[in-house]
GROMACS .gro file of C-alpha atoms in nm:
model
  308
    1MET     CA    1  14.606  12.782  10.698
    2LYS     CA    2  14.980  12.717  10.699
    3THR     CA    3  15.079  12.644  10.343
    4ILE     CA    4  15.394  12.457  10.243
    5ILE     CA    5  15.468  12.503   9.873
    6GLN     CA    6  15.728  12.309   9.677
    7LEU     CA    7  15.844  12.393   9.323
    8ALA     CA    8  15.796  12.086   9.101
    9PRO     CA    9  16.068  11.961   8.866
   10ILE     CA   10  16.017  12.052   8.502
   11LYS     CA   11  16.285  11.896   8.287
   12GLY     CA   12  16.471  12.153   8.081
   13ILE     CA   13  16.323  12.448   8.272
   14THR     CA   14  16.363  12.445   8.650
   15ASP     CA   15  16.740  12.403   8.665
   16ARG     CA   16  16.967  12.566   8.921
   17THR     CA   17  16.989  12.894   8.730
   18PHE     CA   18  16.611  12.919   8.689
   19ARG     CA   19  16.543  12.831   9.060
   20SER     CA   20  16.790  13.095   9.179
   21ALA     CA   21  16.636  13.365   8.957
   22PHE     CA   22  16.283  13.260   9.056
   23VAL     CA   23  16.350  13.291   9.429
   24ARG     CA   24  16.525  13.624   9.382
   25HIS     CA   25  16.236  13.782   9.196
   26PHE     CA   26  15.917  13.607   9.317
   27GLY     CA   27  15.973  13.384   9.619
   28GLY     CA   28  15.695  13.211   9.809
   29VAL     CA   29  15.825  12.856   9.765
   30ASP     CA   30  15.965  12.665  10.062
   31SER     CA   31  16.168  12.417   9.872
   32ALA     CA   32  16.224  12.273   9.525
   33LEU     CA   33  16.253  11.924   9.379
   34ALA     CA   34  16.520  11.927   9.105
   35PRO     CA   35  16.468  11.758   8.768
   36PHE     CA   36  16.577  11.397   8.779
   37LEU     CA   37  16.928  11.278   8.757
   38ILE     CA   38  17.037  10.956   8.581
   39LYS     CA   39  17.352  10.745   8.620
   40THR     CA   40  17.524  10.885   8.314
   41ASP     CA   41  17.485  11.254   8.409
   42SER     CA   42  17.809  11.449   8.452
   43GLU     CA   43  17.980  11.501   8.787
   44SER     CA   44  17.915  11.875   8.753
   45LYS     CA   45  17.543  11.810   8.734
   46TYR     CA   46  17.549  11.622   9.062
   47LYS     CA   47  17.760  11.893   9.224
   48SER     CA   48  17.512  12.159   9.107
   49LEU     CA   49  17.258  12.007   9.352
   50SER     CA   50  17.470  12.080   9.656
   51PRO     CA   51  17.330  12.319   9.917
   52GLU     CA   52  17.634  12.541   9.859
   53MET     CA   53  17.529  12.596   9.498
   54ASN     CA   54  17.162  12.651   9.585
   55PRO     CA   55  17.161  12.926   9.845
   56GLY     CA   56  16.828  13.063   9.947
   57LEU     CA   57  16.616  12.762   9.851
   58ARG     CA   58  16.622  12.410   9.990
   59THR     CA   59  16.666  12.185   9.686
   60VAL     CA   60  16.614  11.813   9.687
   61PRO     CA   61  16.781  11.601   9.414
   62GLN     CA   62  16.578  11.334   9.238
   63ILE     CA   63  16.709  11.007   9.088
   64LEU     CA   64  16.545  10.816   8.805
   65THR     CA   65  16.650  10.452   8.810
   66LYS     CA   66  16.517  10.094   8.854
   67SER     CA   67  16.851   9.975   8.987
   68PRO     CA   68  16.890   9.978   9.369
   69ASP     CA   69  17.267   9.955   9.334
   70ASP     CA   70  17.277  10.268   9.113
   71PHE     CA   71  17.042  10.448   9.352
   72ILE     CA   72  17.268  10.368   9.649
   73ALA     CA   73  17.581  10.483   9.466
   74LEU     CA   74  17.422  10.805   9.335
   75SER     CA   75  17.276  10.883   9.682
   76ALA     CA   76  17.619  10.851   9.834
   77LYS     CA   77  17.763  11.089   9.574
   78LEU     CA   78  17.489  11.343   9.649
   79GLN     CA   79  17.550  11.305  10.024
   80ASN     CA   80  17.919  11.378   9.966
   81TYR     CA   81  17.811  11.708   9.810
   82GLY     CA   82  17.613  11.796  10.124
   83CYS     CA   83  17.264  11.678  10.029
   84ASP     CA   84  17.058  11.537  10.321
   85GLU     CA   85  16.765  11.402  10.119
   86VAL     CA   86  16.713  11.222   9.785
   87ASN     CA   87  16.388  11.162   9.600
   88TRP     CA   88  16.305  10.851   9.398
   89ASN     CA   89  16.116  10.918   9.073
   90LEU     CA   90  15.824  10.685   9.034
   91GLY     CA   91  15.613  10.920   8.830
   92CYS     CA   92  15.784  11.008   8.500
   93PRO     CA   93  15.539  10.907   8.220
   94PHE     CA   94  15.760  10.973   7.916
   95ALA     CA   95  15.763  10.685   7.664
   96MET     CA   96  16.137  10.642   7.662
   97VAL     CA   97  16.150  10.617   8.041
   98VAL     CA   98  15.848  10.382   8.061
   99LYS     CA   99  15.997  10.159   7.790
  100ARG     CA  100  16.304  10.113   8.011
  101GLY     CA  101  16.081  10.004   8.296
  102GLU     CA  102  16.159  10.318   8.503
  103GLY     CA  103  15.952  10.604   8.647
  104ALA     CA  104  15.575  10.543   8.628
  105ALA     CA  105  15.627  10.202   8.469
  106MET     CA  106  15.739  10.066   8.808
  107LEU     CA  107  15.399  10.141   8.965
  108GLN     CA  108  15.246   9.829   8.812
  109ASN     CA  109  15.498   9.610   8.998
  110PRO     CA  110  15.463   9.643   9.378
  111GLU     CA  111  15.698   9.349   9.435
  112ILE     CA  112  15.978   9.525   9.242
  113ILE     CA  113  15.925   9.845   9.440
  114GLU     CA  114  15.934   9.645   9.763
  115SER     CA  115  16.259   9.470   9.665
  116PHE     CA  116  16.408   9.808   9.569
  117LEU     CA  117  16.321   9.967   9.897
  118GLU     CA  118  16.445   9.668  10.093
  119LYS     CA  119  16.785   9.697   9.930
  120ILE     CA  120  16.831  10.072   9.965
  121SER     CA  121  16.677  10.140  10.305
  122SER     CA  122  16.964  10.004  10.510
  123ALA     CA  123  17.227  10.117  10.256
  124ILE     CA  124  17.163  10.496  10.238
  125SER     CA  125  17.210  10.729  10.527
  126ILE     CA  126  17.016  11.031  10.402
  127ASP     CA  127  16.641  11.086  10.402
  128LEU     CA  128  16.435  10.929  10.125
  129SER     CA  129  16.123  11.074   9.967
  130ILE     CA  130  15.917  10.945   9.677
  131LYS     CA  131  15.734  11.118   9.390
  132MET     CA  132  15.475  10.900   9.223
  133ARG     CA  133  15.144  10.885   9.042
  134VAL     CA  134  14.831  10.697   9.138
  135GLY     CA  135  14.927  10.422   8.892
  136MET     CA  136  15.061  10.344   8.550
  137HIS     CA  137  14.742  10.207   8.397
  138SER     CA  138  14.480  10.235   8.672
  139PRO     CA  139  14.434  10.468   8.974
  140ASP     CA  140  14.363  10.161   9.183
  141GLU     CA  141  14.729  10.051   9.157
  142ILE     CA  142  14.832  10.297   9.433
  143LEU     CA  143  14.624  10.103   9.683
  144LYS     CA  144  14.864   9.815   9.655
  145LEU     CA  145  15.168  10.039   9.664
  146ILE     CA  146  15.108  10.250   9.978
  147PRO     CA  147  15.102   9.949  10.214
  148VAL     CA  148  15.441   9.849  10.071
  149ILE     CA  149  15.589  10.193  10.110
  150ASN     CA  150  15.453  10.212  10.465
  151ARG     CA  151  15.697   9.939  10.567
  152PHE     CA  152  16.001  10.161  10.495
  153PRO     CA  153  16.141  10.486  10.637
  154VAL     CA  154  16.018  10.754  10.391
  155LYS     CA  155  16.019  11.123  10.475
  156GLU     CA  156  15.723  11.209  10.249
  157ILE     CA  157  15.536  11.092   9.938
  158ILE     CA  158  15.447  11.338   9.660
  159ILE     CA  159  15.147  11.212   9.466
  160HIS     CA  160  15.021  11.329   9.122
  161PRO     CA  161  14.661  11.206   9.089
  162ARG     CA  162  14.685  11.087   8.729
  163THR     CA  163  14.812  10.761   8.583
  164GLY     CA  164  15.126  10.737   8.374
  165GLU     CA  165  14.918  10.658   8.066
  166GLN     CA  166  14.746  10.994   8.103
  167MET     CA  167  15.071  11.188   8.100
  168TYR     CA  168  14.958  11.539   8.206
  169ASP     CA  169  14.607  11.551   8.059
  170GLY     CA  170  14.264  11.415   8.132
  171GLU     CA  171  14.070  11.385   8.451
  172VAL     CA  172  14.242  11.353   8.785
  173TYR     CA  173  14.148  11.092   9.040
  174PRO     CA  174  14.085  11.272   9.372
  175GLU     CA  175  13.931  10.967   9.541
  176ALA     CA  176  14.242  10.764   9.462
  177PHE     CA  177  14.453  11.041   9.608
  178ARG     CA  178  14.235  11.056   9.920
  179ALA     CA  179  14.247  10.680   9.968
  180ALA     CA  180  14.628  10.683   9.932
  181MET     CA  181  14.659  10.967  10.181
  182GLU     CA  182  14.440  10.787  10.436
  183LEU     CA  183  14.637  10.463  10.387
  184SER     CA  184  14.978  10.627  10.414
  185SER     CA  185  15.169  10.629  10.735
  186HIS     CA  186  15.398  10.897  10.581
  187PRO     CA  187  15.325  11.264  10.513
  188VAL     CA  188  15.171  11.324  10.169
  189ILE     CA  189  15.217  11.617   9.926
  190TYR     CA  190  14.960  11.688   9.653
  191ASN     CA  191  15.101  11.761   9.305
  192GLY     CA  192  14.910  11.873   8.995
  193ASP     CA  193  14.674  12.125   8.839
  194ILE     CA  194  14.718  12.412   9.083
  195ARG     CA  195  14.687  12.726   8.865
  196THR     CA  196  14.522  12.971   9.102
  197ALA     CA  197  14.497  13.037   9.478
  198GLY     CA  198  14.134  12.931   9.445
  199ASP     CA  199  14.241  12.593   9.311
  200LEU     CA  200  14.451  12.528   9.618
  201LEU     CA  201  14.180  12.644   9.857
  202LYS     CA  202  13.934  12.394   9.699
  203LEU     CA  203  14.187  12.116   9.719
  204TYR     CA  204  14.263  12.199  10.081
  205GLU     CA  205  13.897  12.171  10.166
  206PHE     CA  206  13.888  11.829   9.996
  207PHE     CA  207  14.222  11.708  10.137
  208PRO     CA  208  14.273  11.881  10.474
  209GLY     CA  209  14.530  11.621  10.585
  210VAL     CA  210  14.793  11.696  10.321
  211LYS     CA  211  15.135  11.815  10.436
  212GLY     CA  212  15.187  12.056  10.145
  213TRP     CA  213  15.152  12.130   9.780
  214MET     CA  214  15.384  12.085   9.485
  215ILE     CA  215  15.327  12.323   9.197
  216GLY     CA  216  15.503  12.321   8.862
  217ARG     CA  217  15.335  12.461   8.553
  218GLY     CA  218  15.115  12.684   8.761
  219LEU     CA  219  15.421  12.868   8.893
  220LEU     CA  220  15.588  12.882   8.552
  221ILE     CA  221  15.275  13.046   8.407
  222ASN     CA  222  15.208  13.273   8.704
  223PRO     CA  223  15.531  13.309   8.909
  224PHE     CA  224  15.343  13.524   9.162
  225LEU     CA  225  15.117  13.233   9.254
  226ALA     CA  226  15.299  13.115   9.568
  227MET     CA  227  15.299  13.459   9.723
  228GLU     CA  228  14.936  13.513   9.619
  229ILE     CA  229  14.846  13.190   9.803
  230LYS     CA  230  15.043  13.285  10.114
  231ASN     CA  231  14.951  13.650  10.131
  232GLY     CA  232  14.591  13.622  10.009
  233LYS     CA  233  14.628  13.910   9.770
  234SER     CA  234  14.760  13.981   9.420
  235GLU     CA  235  14.994  14.248   9.293
  236ASP     CA  236  14.856  14.498   9.039
  237ASP     CA  237  14.906  14.414   8.670
  238ALA     CA  238  15.147  14.701   8.605
  239GLY     CA  239  15.371  14.583   8.886
  240LYS     CA  240  15.362  14.224   8.763
  241ILE     CA  241  15.468  14.321   8.410
  242ILE     CA  242  15.764  14.516   8.545
  243ARG     CA  243  15.882  14.227   8.763
  244ILE     CA  244  15.834  13.972   8.484
  245LYS     CA  245  16.058  14.182   8.258
  246GLN     CA  246  16.319  14.214   8.532
  247PHE     CA  247  16.309  13.840   8.591
  248ALA     CA  248  16.343  13.755   8.221
  249ASP     CA  249  16.636  13.993   8.184
  250TYR     CA  250  16.815  13.859   8.493
  251LEU     CA  251  16.756  13.497   8.388
  252CYS     CA  252  16.886  13.555   8.039
  253GLU     CA  253  17.198  13.726   8.173
  254SER     CA  254  17.253  13.436   8.418
  255TYR     CA  255  17.229  13.180   8.139
  256VAL     CA  256  17.472  13.383   7.932
  257ASN     CA  257  17.717  13.355   8.219
  258ASP     CA  258  17.649  12.987   8.286
  259LEU     CA  259  17.624  12.843   7.935
  260GLN     CA  260  17.880  12.840   7.660
  261SER     CA  261  17.646  12.860   7.362
  262SER     CA  262  17.417  13.152   7.280
  263ALA     CA  263  17.193  12.904   7.094
  264HIS     CA  264  17.156  12.711   7.419
  265VAL     CA  265  17.062  13.030   7.606
  266LEU     CA  266  16.809  13.109   7.335
  267ASP     CA  267  16.650  12.761   7.365
  268LYS     CA  268  16.634  12.797   7.745
  269MET     CA  269  16.462  13.138   7.725
  270LYS     CA  270  16.213  13.016   7.463
  271GLY     CA  271  16.123  12.729   7.698
  272VAL     CA  272  16.064  12.969   7.985
  273TRP     CA  273  15.850  13.204   7.771
  274PHE     CA  274  15.632  12.918   7.652
  275TYR     CA  275  15.486  12.926   8.007
  276LEU     CA  276  15.552  13.282   8.116
  277SER     CA  277  15.378  13.435   7.816
  278GLN     CA  278  15.052  13.276   7.925
  279SER     CA  279  15.026  13.521   8.218
  280LEU     CA  280  15.046  13.829   7.994
  281PRO     CA  281  14.788  14.010   7.772
  282ASP     CA  282  14.836  13.891   7.413
  283GLY     CA  283  15.037  13.600   7.550
  284LYS     CA  284  15.002  13.385   7.235
  285LYS     CA  285  15.133  13.662   7.015
  286ILE     CA  286  15.424  13.726   7.256
  287GLU     CA  287  15.518  13.358   7.263
  288LYS     CA  288  15.506  13.334   6.883
  289LYS     CA  289  15.735  13.636   6.841
  290ILE     CA  290  15.981  13.496   7.086
  291ARG     CA  291  15.965  13.149   6.936
  292LYS     CA  292  16.055  13.289   6.597
  293ALA     CA  293  16.369  13.465   6.724
  294GLY     CA  294  16.656  13.324   6.525
  295SER     CA  295  16.938  13.444   6.748
  296LEU     CA  296  16.996  13.558   7.104
  297ASN     CA  297  17.030  13.923   6.992
  298HIS     CA  298  16.700  13.892   6.799
  299TYR     CA  299  16.539  13.753   7.114
  300MET     CA  300  16.671  14.041   7.327
  301ASP     CA  301  16.546  14.295   7.075
  302GLU     CA  302  16.203  14.131   7.065
  303VAL     CA  303  16.173  14.135   7.446
  304GLU     CA  304  16.253  14.509   7.450
  305ARG     CA  305  15.988  14.573   7.186
  306ILE     CA  306  15.729  14.369   7.377
  307PHE     CA  307  15.779  14.566   7.701
  308LYS     CA  308  15.828  14.907   7.547
   0.00000   0.00000   0.00000
């Protein structure tokens, strides 16, 4: 089967520096959706989403807002930087976002989504995609949303089969996803809970009509996953450990060059290792040692000891 794999946005982790290092050392992903932008983000943050600053990996910017006017203005800004597609975030479940009526909170109001799309569709001149959940409170909410979205020009819809209330835990709703896929006149991407090549194969058998797969935490935990899915084989453990060390060293060096504060670099690397350690023997011990590092030099020394 032809497999299209997209890297999901993980706030605080999958930034431009991480994406560049990931593609350099592991590959297998066809594109990435960047962590969401908001109106108050700096100009440099918008510029960092330009194709020029993301060589080697097609990267789609994502906007989090309930204001169509803001979406139009921010889309124009991204287009000026060379972007040809923008994604609308209708899936973020975080309490602060939901309280503002943004992200997943909008899923309970089809009429607001319809009004939003009516205003932006004729006002933006780049492709629009949408990332959403099956609902905020109920998986049935998506059945009212897809017919609304069908009325507008949308490149693709990325659907996570949980509600906003569930955050990232609890049972998924495969039947709600299937119903949405069958209702949709736009291509659909599946997002969520793909940790192994076997997971994706089972999902493919259940949803043969999907356009592709968006993977986030599964790739952060096992960065070889995309290539394992596409090649049908796995690298030996010794080879994996060597490449993980090379990736971590390169990423840390890149952050040192990109960021002004060593404390910020340390926080970034601790965030990466929270996931990456789960793919290694004694992963919990490794993560604990790295988490306790009090300085960047301490972190670097600890990594050298771990891989000695």
